[in-house]
Every structure is written in C-alpha cells, then in structure tokens.
Short mmCIF file of C-alpha atoms and ligand atoms in Angstrom, two decimals:
data_model
loop_
_atom_site.label_atom_id
_atom_site.label_comp_id
_atom_site.label_asym_id
_atom_site.label_seq_id
_atom_site.Cartn_x
_atom_site.Cartn_y
_atom_site.Cartn_z
CA UNK A 961 78.24 87.08 100.31
CA UNK A 962 79.70 90.56 99.90
CA UNK A 963 81.65 92.48 102.48
CA UNK A 964 82.13 95.62 100.42
CA UNK A 965 81.21 98.73 102.46
CA UNK A 966 80.22 96.58 105.44
CA UNK A 967 80.73 98.18 108.85
CA UNK A 968 82.52 95.88 111.28
CA UNK A 969 80.95 96.82 114.61
CA UNK A 970 80.04 93.73 116.63
CA UNK A 971 80.58 89.96 116.33
CA UNK A 972 76.84 89.53 116.69
CA UNK A 973 76.28 90.45 113.04
CA UNK A 974 78.55 87.67 111.73
CA UNK A 975 77.30 84.23 110.81
CA UNK A 976 79.55 81.21 110.81
CA UNK A 977 79.79 81.39 106.98
CA UNK A 978 80.93 85.00 107.16
CA UNK A 979 83.52 84.22 109.84
CA UNK A 980 84.84 81.25 107.85
CA UNK A 981 85.18 83.45 104.77
CA UNK A 982 87.17 86.07 106.69
CA UNK A 983 89.47 83.39 108.16
CA UNK A 984 89.96 81.76 104.72
CA UNK A 985 90.86 85.15 103.25
CA UNK A 986 93.31 85.82 106.08
CA UNK A 987 95.02 82.51 105.42
CA UNK A 988 95.49 83.38 101.75
CA UNK A 989 96.99 86.73 102.72
CA UNK A 990 99.36 85.34 105.34
CA UNK A 991 102.42 85.19 103.02
CA UNK A 992 101.93 88.91 102.31
CA UNK A 993 101.49 89.64 106.03
CA UNK A 994 104.83 88.07 106.81
CA UNK A 995 106.55 89.96 103.99
CA UNK A 996 107.29 86.86 101.87
CA UNK A 997 105.17 88.13 99.01
CA UNK A 998 104.48 91.72 97.97
CA UNK A 999 101.07 93.15 97.16
CA UNK A 1000 99.62 96.40 95.86
CA UNK A 1001 96.04 95.30 96.33
CA UNK A 1002 95.06 98.50 98.16
CA UNK A 1003 97.27 100.87 96.14
CA UNK A 1004 95.66 104.31 96.08
CA UNK A 1005 93.41 103.58 99.06
CA UNK A 1006 93.65 105.47 102.33
CA UNK A 1007 92.84 104.07 105.77
CA UNK A 1008 92.05 106.63 108.48
CA UNK A 1009 93.18 105.37 111.89
CA UNK A 1010 91.39 107.23 114.66
CA UNK A 1011 92.36 106.23 118.17
CA UNK A 1012 90.72 108.42 120.79
CA UNK A 1013 92.42 106.32 123.45
CA UNK A 1014 95.79 104.65 123.06
CA UNK A 1015 96.22 101.02 122.08
CA UNK A 1016 99.58 100.81 120.43
CA UNK A 1017 99.44 97.18 119.34
CA UNK A 1018 96.03 97.34 117.74
CA UNK A 1019 96.95 100.56 115.95
CA UNK A 1020 100.27 99.20 114.72
CA UNK A 1021 98.73 95.99 113.46
CA UNK A 1022 96.11 97.89 111.44
CA UNK A 1023 98.80 100.18 110.04
CA UNK A 1024 101.00 97.20 109.14
CA UNK A 1025 98.04 95.45 107.50
CA UNK A 1026 97.26 98.50 105.34
CA UNK A 1027 100.90 99.05 104.35
CA UNK A 1028 101.48 95.39 103.49
CA UNK A 1029 98.63 95.70 100.99
CA UNK A 1030 100.20 98.78 99.40
CA UNK A 1031 97.76 101.28 100.87
CA UNK A 1032 98.32 104.50 102.80
CA UNK A 1033 97.54 105.32 106.40
CA UNK A 1034 96.22 108.58 107.76
CA UNK A 1035 96.48 108.85 111.53
CA UNK A 1036 94.56 111.05 113.86
CA UNK A 1037 97.23 112.98 115.74
CA UNK A 1038 97.15 113.64 119.44
CA UNK A 1039 93.60 114.17 120.56
CA UNK A 1040 94.65 116.98 122.95
CA UNK A 1041 95.98 119.08 120.10
CA UNK A 1042 93.06 118.56 117.75
CA UNK A 1043 89.63 120.10 117.33
CA UNK A 1044 88.23 117.21 119.39
CA UNK A 1045 89.78 118.83 122.43
CA UNK A 1046 87.83 121.96 121.43
CA UNK A 1047 84.59 119.99 121.80
CA UNK A 1048 83.89 118.74 118.27
CA UNK A 1049 81.44 115.83 118.24
CA UNK A 1050 82.43 112.38 117.01
CA UNK A 1051 79.67 112.67 114.40
CA UNK A 1052 81.33 115.80 112.95
CA UNK A 1053 84.82 114.29 113.05
CA UNK A 1054 83.59 111.21 111.18
CA UNK A 1055 81.78 113.29 108.54
CA UNK A 1056 85.02 115.15 107.86
CA UNK A 1057 87.38 112.16 107.89
CA UNK A 1058 85.19 110.01 105.62
CA UNK A 1059 85.97 112.56 102.92
CA UNK A 1060 89.69 111.84 103.26
CA UNK A 1061 89.61 108.04 103.38
CA UNK A 1062 88.26 104.72 102.07
CA UNK A 1063 87.71 103.18 105.50
CA UNK A 1064 87.97 104.31 109.12
CA UNK A 1065 89.35 102.32 112.04
CA UNK A 1066 87.92 103.73 115.26
CA UNK A 1067 88.87 103.21 118.87
CA UNK A 1068 86.92 105.25 121.36
CA UNK A 1069 86.36 105.33 125.10
CA UNK A 1070 82.55 105.50 124.88
CA UNK A 1071 80.43 102.39 124.39
CA UNK A 1072 78.45 102.46 121.17
CA UNK A 1073 80.84 104.93 119.49
CA UNK A 1074 81.40 102.68 116.44
CA UNK A 1075 77.65 102.22 115.95
CA UNK A 1076 77.20 105.98 116.09
CA UNK A 1077 80.10 106.54 113.66
CA UNK A 1078 78.54 104.11 111.18
CA UNK A 1079 75.38 106.23 111.12
CA UNK A 1080 77.38 109.21 109.87
CA UNK A 1081 79.90 107.53 107.58
CA UNK A 1082 79.64 106.56 103.94
CA UNK A 1083 82.90 104.60 104.18
CA UNK A 1084 83.12 101.42 106.28
CA UNK A 1085 83.79 101.80 110.02
CA UNK A 1086 85.91 99.14 111.67
CA UNK A 1087 85.48 99.03 115.43
CA UNK A 1088 88.83 98.66 117.17
CA UNK A 1089 87.28 98.77 120.62
CA UNK A 1090 84.64 101.06 122.12
CA UNK A 1091 84.96 101.49 125.86
CA UNK A 1092 84.00 98.26 127.58
CA UNK A 1093 82.11 97.39 124.39
CA UNK A 1094 82.97 95.40 121.31
CA UNK A 1095 86.34 94.67 119.76
CA UNK A 1096 85.43 92.34 116.88
CA UNK A 1097 88.84 92.28 115.16
CA UNK A 1098 90.35 90.87 118.36
CA UNK A 1099 87.81 88.04 118.26
CA UNK A 1100 88.56 87.35 114.59
CA UNK A 1101 92.27 87.13 115.32
CA UNK A 1102 91.66 84.85 118.31
CA UNK A 1103 89.57 82.55 116.12
CA UNK A 1104 92.20 82.63 113.41
CA UNK A 1105 94.92 81.73 115.90
CA UNK A 1106 92.89 78.80 117.21
CA UNK A 1107 92.25 77.59 113.66
CA UNK A 1108 95.90 77.89 112.61
CA UNK A 1109 97.53 76.57 115.78
CA UNK A 1110 94.90 74.07 116.93
CA UNK A 1111 91.43 73.43 115.48
CA UNK A 1112 88.04 75.13 115.67
CA UNK A 1113 85.91 72.05 115.10
CA UNK A 1114 85.36 70.01 118.31
CA UNK A 1115 87.59 72.34 120.31
CA UNK A 1116 88.03 72.06 124.07
CA UNK A 1117 89.06 75.43 125.41
CA UNK A 1118 89.65 76.86 128.88
CA UNK A 1119 89.40 80.60 129.50
CA UNK A 1120 91.20 81.83 132.59
CA UNK A 1121 91.38 85.16 134.35
CA UNK A 1122 89.03 88.13 134.32
CA UNK A 1123 85.93 86.72 132.68
CA UNK A 1124 83.59 89.29 134.16
CA UNK A 1125 84.65 92.52 132.53
CA UNK A 1126 86.38 91.36 129.37
CA UNK A 1127 83.77 91.67 126.66
CA UNK A 1128 86.23 90.29 124.11
CA UNK A 1129 86.15 87.00 126.04
CA UNK A 1130 82.36 87.15 125.92
CA UNK A 1131 82.34 87.65 122.12
CA UNK A 1132 84.91 84.89 121.73
CA UNK A 1133 82.62 82.48 123.63
CA UNK A 1134 79.66 83.39 121.43
CA UNK A 1135 81.74 82.92 118.29
CA UNK A 1136 83.09 79.57 119.53
CA UNK A 1137 79.54 78.44 120.19
CA UNK A 1138 79.02 78.56 116.40
CA UNK A 1139 81.67 75.83 116.18
CA UNK A 1140 80.32 73.68 119.02
CA UNK A 1141 83.26 74.16 121.38
CA UNK A 1142 83.39 72.80 124.93
CA UNK A 1143 84.22 75.67 127.26
CA UNK A 1144 85.77 75.62 130.74
CA UNK A 1145 85.72 78.92 132.62
CA UNK A 1146 88.42 79.47 135.22
CA UNK A 1147 88.27 82.55 137.41
CA UNK A 1148 88.25 83.77 140.98
CA UNK A 1149 84.74 84.30 142.30
CA UNK A 1150 85.04 88.10 141.97
CA UNK A 1151 85.64 87.85 138.23
CA UNK A 1152 83.26 85.15 137.09
CA UNK A 1153 81.59 85.14 133.69
CA UNK A 1154 78.17 86.85 133.91
CA UNK A 1155 75.43 84.27 134.46
CA UNK A 1156 73.33 85.41 131.51
CA UNK A 1157 76.19 84.69 129.11
CA UNK A 1158 76.63 81.18 130.52
CA UNK A 1159 72.87 80.63 130.15
CA UNK A 1160 72.97 81.86 126.55
CA UNK A 1161 75.82 79.48 125.74
CA UNK A 1162 74.06 76.53 127.36
CA UNK A 1163 70.87 77.34 125.46
CA UNK A 1164 72.99 76.90 122.32
CA UNK A 1165 73.87 73.39 123.52
CA UNK A 1166 77.40 74.35 124.50
CA UNK A 1167 78.95 72.46 127.39
CA UNK A 1168 80.17 75.03 129.91
CA UNK A 1169 82.02 74.12 133.11
CA UNK A 1170 83.08 76.58 135.83
CA UNK A 1171 86.03 76.10 138.15
CA UNK A 1172 88.54 78.24 140.04
CA UNK A 1173 91.55 76.05 139.44
CA UNK A 1174 93.64 75.83 136.26
CA UNK A 1175 95.17 72.59 137.52
CA UNK A 1176 91.81 70.84 137.40
CA UNK A 1177 91.08 71.89 133.85
CA UNK A 1178 94.42 71.83 132.09
CA UNK A 1179 94.80 68.11 131.34
CA UNK A 1180 91.78 67.98 129.13
CA UNK A 1181 91.93 71.08 126.90
CA UNK A 1182 93.39 71.97 123.48
CA UNK A 1183 93.67 75.69 124.14
CA UNK A 1184 94.22 77.62 127.37
CA UNK A 1185 93.29 81.27 126.87
CA UNK A 1186 94.57 83.52 129.64
CA UNK A 1187 93.34 87.07 130.07
CA UNK A 1188 94.86 89.93 131.97
CA UNK A 1189 93.73 90.46 135.55
CA UNK A 1190 93.69 94.13 136.35
CA UNK A 1191 94.91 95.23 139.76
CA UNK A 1192 92.28 98.01 139.78
CA UNK A 1193 89.53 95.40 140.07
CA UNK A 1194 90.66 94.55 143.59
CA UNK A 1195 90.27 97.03 146.44
CA UNK A 1196 92.83 95.02 148.44
CA UNK A 1197 96.31 94.54 146.84
CA UNK A 1198 96.88 91.36 148.90
CA UNK A 1199 93.70 89.86 147.45
CA UNK A 1200 94.94 90.72 143.94
CA UNK A 1201 98.30 88.99 144.53
CA UNK A 1202 96.57 85.88 145.84
CA UNK A 1203 94.36 85.64 142.74
CA UNK A 1204 97.15 86.51 140.31
CA UNK A 1205 99.41 83.82 141.77
CA UNK A 1206 96.73 81.16 141.87
CA UNK A 1207 96.01 81.64 138.16
CA UNK A 1208 99.60 81.88 136.98
CA UNK A 1209 100.59 79.59 134.11
CA UNK A 1210 103.95 77.95 134.80
CA UNK A 1211 106.03 75.22 133.13
CA UNK A 1212 105.25 72.89 136.08
CA UNK A 1213 101.56 73.35 135.47
CA UNK A 1214 102.02 72.65 131.76
CA UNK A 1215 103.59 69.24 132.50
CA UNK A 1216 100.04 68.06 133.17
CA UNK A 1217 98.80 69.32 129.79
CA UNK A 1218 98.35 67.63 126.42
CA UNK A 1219 101.58 67.90 124.37
CA UNK A 1220 99.88 70.04 121.74
CA UNK A 1221 98.11 72.38 124.18
CA UNK A 1222 98.36 76.00 123.01
CA UNK A 1223 98.50 78.90 125.46
CA UNK A 1224 96.99 82.14 124.19
CA UNK A 1225 96.89 85.63 125.71
CA UNK A 1226 95.84 88.97 124.23
CA UNK A 1227 99.05 90.79 125.12
CA UNK A 1228 100.27 92.80 127.01
CA UNK A 1229 100.59 90.35 129.88
CA UNK A 1230 101.33 91.24 133.48
CA UNK A 1231 102.19 88.10 135.43
CA UNK A 1232 99.58 85.65 134.13
CA UNK A 1233 102.24 83.67 132.26
CA UNK A 1234 105.69 82.81 133.61
CA UNK A 1235 108.30 83.95 131.01
CA UNK A 1236 109.76 80.41 131.11
CA UNK A 1237 106.65 79.27 129.23
CA UNK A 1238 107.79 81.37 126.23
CA UNK A 1239 110.37 78.74 125.26
CA UNK A 1240 107.93 75.83 125.30
CA UNK A 1241 105.97 74.66 122.24
CA UNK A 1242 102.80 75.63 124.13
CA UNK A 1243 103.46 79.37 123.88
CA UNK A 1244 101.28 80.85 121.19
CA UNK A 1245 100.77 84.48 122.24
CA UNK A 1246 103.41 86.14 120.09
CA UNK A 1247 102.10 84.31 117.03
CA UNK A 1248 98.62 85.35 118.10
CA UNK A 1249 99.65 88.99 117.94
CA UNK A 1250 101.25 88.47 114.49
CA UNK A 1251 98.01 86.83 113.28
CA UNK A 1252 96.30 90.15 113.87
CA UNK A 1253 97.99 91.35 110.69
CA UNK A 1254 96.59 88.82 108.14
CA UNK A 1255 93.18 89.01 109.80
CA UNK A 1256 93.08 92.80 109.60
CA UNK A 1257 94.41 92.64 106.03
CA UNK A 1258 91.52 90.36 105.13
CA UNK A 1259 88.98 92.71 106.72
CA UNK A 1260 90.46 95.78 105.00
CA UNK A 1261 90.65 94.10 101.58
CA UNK A 1262 87.08 92.80 101.91
CA UNK A 1263 85.38 96.01 103.09
CA UNK A 1264 87.26 98.13 100.54
CA UNK A 1265 86.17 95.77 97.79
CA UNK A 1266 89.67 94.65 96.69
CA UNK A 1267 88.69 91.03 97.42
CA UNK A 1268 85.32 89.32 97.27
CA UNK B 1465 31.68 85.20 143.63
CA UNK B 1466 31.51 81.50 144.39
CA UNK B 1467 33.70 81.71 147.50
CA UNK B 1468 31.29 84.16 149.11
CA UNK B 1469 33.54 87.27 148.92
CA UNK B 1470 31.97 90.62 148.20
CA UNK B 1471 32.16 91.33 144.48
CA UNK B 1472 34.67 93.97 143.47
CA UNK B 1473 32.65 97.07 142.61
CA UNK B 1474 33.36 98.58 139.16
CA UNK B 1475 34.98 101.96 139.36
CA UNK B 1476 32.36 104.56 138.61
CA UNK B 1477 34.03 107.46 136.92
CA UNK B 1478 32.41 110.75 136.29
CA UNK B 1479 31.65 110.80 132.54
CA UNK B 1480 33.50 113.23 130.29
CA UNK B 1481 32.18 114.77 127.09
CA UNK B 1482 35.32 114.68 124.96
CA UNK B 1483 38.73 113.35 125.81
CA UNK B 1484 40.63 110.17 126.66
CA UNK B 1485 40.33 107.54 129.35
CA UNK B 1486 43.51 105.51 129.83
CA UNK B 1487 42.45 102.36 131.61
CA UNK B 1488 44.31 99.30 132.95
CA UNK B 1489 47.46 101.29 133.66
CA UNK B 1490 49.91 99.16 135.66
CA UNK B 1491 49.26 100.03 139.32
CA UNK B 1492 51.58 102.78 140.45
CA UNK B 1493 52.34 104.12 136.95
CA UNK B 1494 49.62 106.79 136.72
CA UNK B 1495 51.97 109.60 137.67
CA UNK B 1496 54.47 108.47 135.03
CA UNK B 1497 51.66 108.51 132.48
CA UNK B 1498 50.93 112.12 133.44
CA UNK B 1499 54.62 112.84 133.07
CA UNK B 1500 54.64 111.39 129.54
CA UNK B 1501 51.64 113.52 128.64
CA UNK B 1502 53.25 116.62 130.14
CA UNK B 1503 50.31 117.11 132.44
CA UNK B 1504 49.25 119.45 134.00
CA UNK B 1505 51.24 121.84 131.73
CA UNK B 1506 49.70 120.58 128.48
CA UNK B 1507 46.09 120.26 129.58
CA UNK B 1508 43.23 122.65 129.94
CA UNK B 1509 40.35 120.40 131.02
CA UNK B 1510 39.77 118.34 134.15
CA UNK B 1511 42.18 115.50 134.85
CA UNK B 1512 41.04 112.59 137.04
CA UNK B 1513 43.47 110.05 138.42
CA UNK B 1514 42.55 106.81 140.12
CA UNK B 1515 45.39 104.93 141.76
CA UNK B 1516 45.23 101.32 143.01
CA UNK B 1517 41.69 100.74 141.83
CA UNK B 1518 40.53 97.14 142.34
CA UNK B 1519 39.57 95.38 139.12
CA UNK B 1520 38.98 91.81 138.01
CA UNK B 1521 42.69 91.45 137.13
CA UNK B 1522 44.04 92.89 140.39
CA UNK B 1523 44.73 96.55 140.99
CA UNK B 1524 45.18 99.15 138.29
CA UNK B 1525 45.44 102.90 137.75
CA UNK B 1526 43.16 104.97 135.52
CA UNK B 1527 43.70 108.44 134.06
CA UNK B 1528 40.92 110.55 132.49
CA UNK B 1529 41.75 113.64 130.51
CA UNK B 1530 39.14 116.03 129.25
CA UNK B 1531 39.50 117.72 125.91
CA UNK B 1532 42.58 115.89 124.67
CA UNK B 1533 43.34 112.92 122.40
CA UNK B 1534 46.76 111.27 122.46
CA UNK B 1535 49.20 110.94 119.58
CA UNK B 1536 51.06 107.79 118.50
CA UNK B 1537 54.30 108.81 120.23
CA UNK B 1538 52.56 109.32 123.54
CA UNK B 1539 50.78 105.97 123.26
CA UNK B 1540 54.10 104.23 122.42
CA UNK B 1541 55.66 105.73 125.53
CA UNK B 1542 52.75 104.62 127.70
CA UNK B 1543 53.13 101.07 126.35
CA UNK B 1544 56.65 100.90 127.81
CA UNK B 1545 55.47 101.46 131.37
CA UNK B 1546 51.99 99.94 131.04
CA UNK B 1547 51.91 97.24 128.36
CA UNK B 1548 48.30 96.31 129.22
CA UNK B 1549 46.85 99.83 129.12
CA UNK B 1550 43.82 100.58 126.97
CA UNK B 1551 43.13 103.93 125.38
CA UNK B 1552 39.48 104.95 125.15
CA UNK B 1553 38.75 108.01 123.09
CA UNK B 1554 35.55 109.67 124.21
CA UNK B 1555 33.54 111.81 121.82
CA UNK B 1556 30.22 113.27 122.91
CA UNK B 1557 30.08 111.06 126.05
CA UNK B 1558 30.54 107.86 123.99
CA UNK B 1559 33.56 105.62 123.69
CA UNK B 1560 34.29 106.21 120.02
CA UNK B 1561 37.55 104.19 119.87
CA UNK B 1562 39.04 101.67 122.23
CA UNK B 1563 42.55 100.38 121.55
CA UNK B 1564 45.21 98.45 123.40
CA UNK B 1565 48.58 100.13 123.49
CA UNK B 1566 50.90 98.79 120.86
CA UNK B 1567 54.47 97.93 121.85
CA UNK B 1568 56.83 99.37 119.23
CA UNK B 1569 59.90 97.43 117.99
CA UNK B 1570 62.20 100.41 118.40
CA UNK B 1571 61.80 103.55 120.47
CA UNK B 1572 63.87 106.66 119.85
CA UNK B 1573 64.29 109.69 122.06
CA UNK B 1574 61.96 108.32 124.73
CA UNK B 1575 64.16 106.77 127.37
CA UNK B 1576 67.63 107.77 128.55
CA UNK B 1577 70.28 105.04 128.53
CA UNK B 1578 71.32 104.09 132.09
CA UNK B 1579 74.95 103.58 131.07
CA UNK B 1580 76.80 106.82 131.85
CA UNK B 1581 79.55 105.81 129.40
CA UNK B 1582 77.13 105.26 126.52
CA UNK B 1583 77.77 107.44 123.46
CA UNK B 1584 74.04 108.31 123.40
CA UNK B 1585 74.57 110.16 126.71
CA UNK B 1586 77.23 112.45 125.28
CA UNK B 1587 76.99 115.60 123.26
CA UNK B 1588 76.36 113.83 119.91
CA UNK B 1589 73.60 114.77 117.44
CA UNK B 1590 71.63 111.55 117.98
CA UNK B 1591 68.75 110.58 120.23
CA UNK B 1592 68.78 107.44 122.34
CA UNK B 1593 67.43 104.32 120.61
CA UNK B 1594 66.30 101.03 122.11
CA UNK B 1595 64.94 97.81 120.73
CA UNK B 1596 61.88 96.69 122.67
CA UNK B 1597 61.04 93.13 123.64
CA UNK B 1598 59.02 91.47 126.37
CA UNK B 1599 60.16 88.90 128.83
CA UNK B 1600 56.81 87.47 129.93
CA UNK B 1601 55.33 90.39 131.86
CA UNK B 1602 58.09 92.94 131.65
CA UNK B 1603 59.23 95.21 128.89
CA UNK B 1604 62.94 94.87 128.13
CA UNK B 1605 64.76 97.72 126.40
CA UNK B 1606 68.18 97.18 124.86
CA UNK B 1607 70.26 100.21 123.92
CA UNK B 1608 71.09 100.14 120.22
CA UNK B 1609 74.44 101.78 120.97
CA UNK B 1610 75.89 100.17 124.09
CA UNK B 1611 73.50 97.15 124.39
CA UNK B 1612 72.79 97.90 128.04
CA UNK B 1613 69.41 96.51 129.11
CA UNK B 1614 66.73 98.41 131.04
CA UNK B 1615 63.91 96.25 132.37
CA UNK B 1616 63.06 97.78 135.72
CA UNK B 1617 61.65 101.17 136.63
CA UNK B 1618 61.54 102.26 133.00
CA UNK B 1619 59.31 105.14 134.12
CA UNK B 1620 62.27 106.64 136.00
CA UNK B 1621 64.36 106.85 132.84
CA UNK B 1622 61.86 108.56 130.55
CA UNK B 1623 63.22 111.61 128.77
ZN1 ZN C 405 73.43 102.91 125.79
#
C-alpha cells in the first residue's frame, strides 16, 4: 500500500485497510502534533494552502500539521487581490502553484473542484472541502477521534442535527459502515438523512434507526455526534428556534447517558451544545479539533512520501 | 393474435438507397435524436420521422436519414436517450449493417451537469464527464466531478 502522490479527494476511494493505515500513522505522530517531540520529517518540503473560501480552523490545522513536521507553508493570499479575481481559471492556478509546492490543499466553493485540480496537478491535491461536496480530512479526523476516545469496532453512534445537507455526515456514515457500526439518526423532519443513503447503509447490513428525539436514543450509544443546524435552512425563525432547542445537548440530558458516552461536534457550534457540557467527561469536541492535526500530519507525510 | 385483436401492422417505410435507419427509438425521443445529429443543418437528403409507431414491443419512434452514416460519438449519444435503438446502415437499398447501440462506460462533453454549482459548469478548460450505468430500464448518469445524478429527461440536458 503506497500513498505517495495520491490525491485525497473523496472518502469513496479509501478501503478499510487504507483508513486503518492512516489512523495508525496519525497515532504514531500524535506526540509530534502536541509538541512533545520535534520532527523535521518534511524539512525542505512546501505545502501550498489554497482556500478560495474561508475556513479558518481547517486552514490553521493544515498549517500546524505542516509546521510540526518541519515543512514550510505557502498560502494563497486574499482571493480578491489575486489574479483569480481577474478571471484566471482554477486549472491555470493549479498548474502554476504545483511548480512552487510538493502538495496542494484546496478548499473551493464549487463542487468537483478538487477532482478538477487533480487532473491538472502533478503534486498531490488534498481536498479540504469543495462546495457542498467532499471533505475527506474531516471524516478521517472524526474516525480518529472515535478510535482514540471510544472504539470503532462494534460502535453504537447517534448523529443529531442537520443530516440532510451535511455531506461530511454522509461520508462519515459510509466510513463507519466499513466497521459495522449501529447508527441512530436524530433530526427534525426537514433535515432528515436522504433516503438513498439510508438504503445504501442498510444494503451494507448496517442497522440504521431514525428518530426525532435525542432523549430516546441517548441511553444506548457510545458516541453522540452533533452537527450544526443552520438558521438559513428555515424560512421561519420561530421554526428554527423550536428545532434548535429540541435538539440541544444539556447536562440534564446527559444524566441518562452511559458514563463513557462521548459528545462530538465539528466546531464551530452555535447552540447545539450547552456550554455546561464542556466541563463534563463527555465533552470531546475540543480534542476532536486537536486530532485534526495528527491526522493531517499523517496525510501530508504519506502523500509526500516521507512515511510509507 | 390469439385474443382476436387485429394484428399490429408493420410500419412500411419508403426505402432509401443509401443512409441510416434508426429503429426502436424510445417513443418521444425522435426529435432529440435529430438534435444529436444536428439535423436538419447537417443533412442534405430526405429525412423521415415516425413518432409513436406501434410495434410488437409497444410504441417506438423511427428516423430515416438519406445519404448519411453515423459516427461512434453520435451513436453513443443516442444510446443515452434510447438504449434499445438499433442502427441500420443502408447501402444500395440493402441493410448492410445492423447494430444495437452500445452504452458507453463514460461519456464526455455530451451532457451538461444539472448542478449549477458544479465545477464542470464554470469557465474551466474541461468538458463534462459522466459515468453511465443502467437501473433496469433507465440510464443513470453520475457526474465525475460533483457526483450529481441525472436519470430523467437526459435528452433535455444534451450539449
Ligand atoms: Zn457535476
């Protein structure tokens, strides 16, 4: 299994063996990620970070990952001030930037942008989100968090919130199906998981249950994964408040949970999680965002050929 | 017919000397076939179109084109809107070749992605690409860029 020069575009191209290898590598690199050990594994290598739309956390975690491995980061400046604003195509931008770098991290507002970039790039493209499309490094870090803080094998997980639009939740479900998880989907009726995804999961012999109440599901699960509910999805602000309140995770709710239940959330949160939950042993979301660093270090070291 | 119905008469089409007869076109798709073949602009001979012709397998469309043989690209495009079509090449009043359309695995530059936010619909130097599969009767196209699926009214999205 070699990852050298591999484009990281979509979770669909990763087998369970490949995912396990990435997670194993991340675990080995974790002491470097936290600054306990130093490394110059990627000394002399340059990572181009091209964010055509802002996502501060994802960008910072890639930059941290590269710097922790002793490499350098080249950032695309403000898009308004660059030649992109003058109408340069993504294909042209990629063909220029590949000459300056050993790998390119791309975030773009158009779906399929990373696939297109990979057709024009001789250095690996890492998709950091393309429109409503894929965001595979988020899925890897979610899996890593589950493995480190709970367990992937025989997992019972509940996903709560906007399950309709969040494609990262969809990829996470597909990835978890490789590990035989039991999945409970909790959402208001407006934001339910698309039926074809549920069918796909069931055809892979995954037990999927749908409900609209966290209270019903919480006693039985190892991980509760909350996603952000966007106000824009609701034409009526009152309807939004009703949904947001009914899905809020509070300390009272957690009294019904298993003692080792972990609560995850791809930050930033709005009001899905009561801040009082932060001080309980269930809170796992800040660790989850730290785990993005070892996972992205593993991906960078593997695609640039510093690790096998 | 055993149930006493009148037999469906075979369509009698005026014979052509040289050209192509596209038979068993999915009913209602004949005009899209003409569109694919850029007809009438790219034709000099007589074109005959039969729409909703009864046949043993239900209704069908038929298109006859004088003086023109189709290329692989055109046949691939026709397969997307009429997977059961047959192409009969006529030479000197005889059917010299009869083939079923072949459904390609990937089509490029044939259909426009229906997702307005797909990168293939922006000003990039690539043509649209779709993987092609069938779901029983229907053709299912999946965009290689954004993964959006087109399975209905493919004829309306032809480039
Ligand atoms: Zn598309």
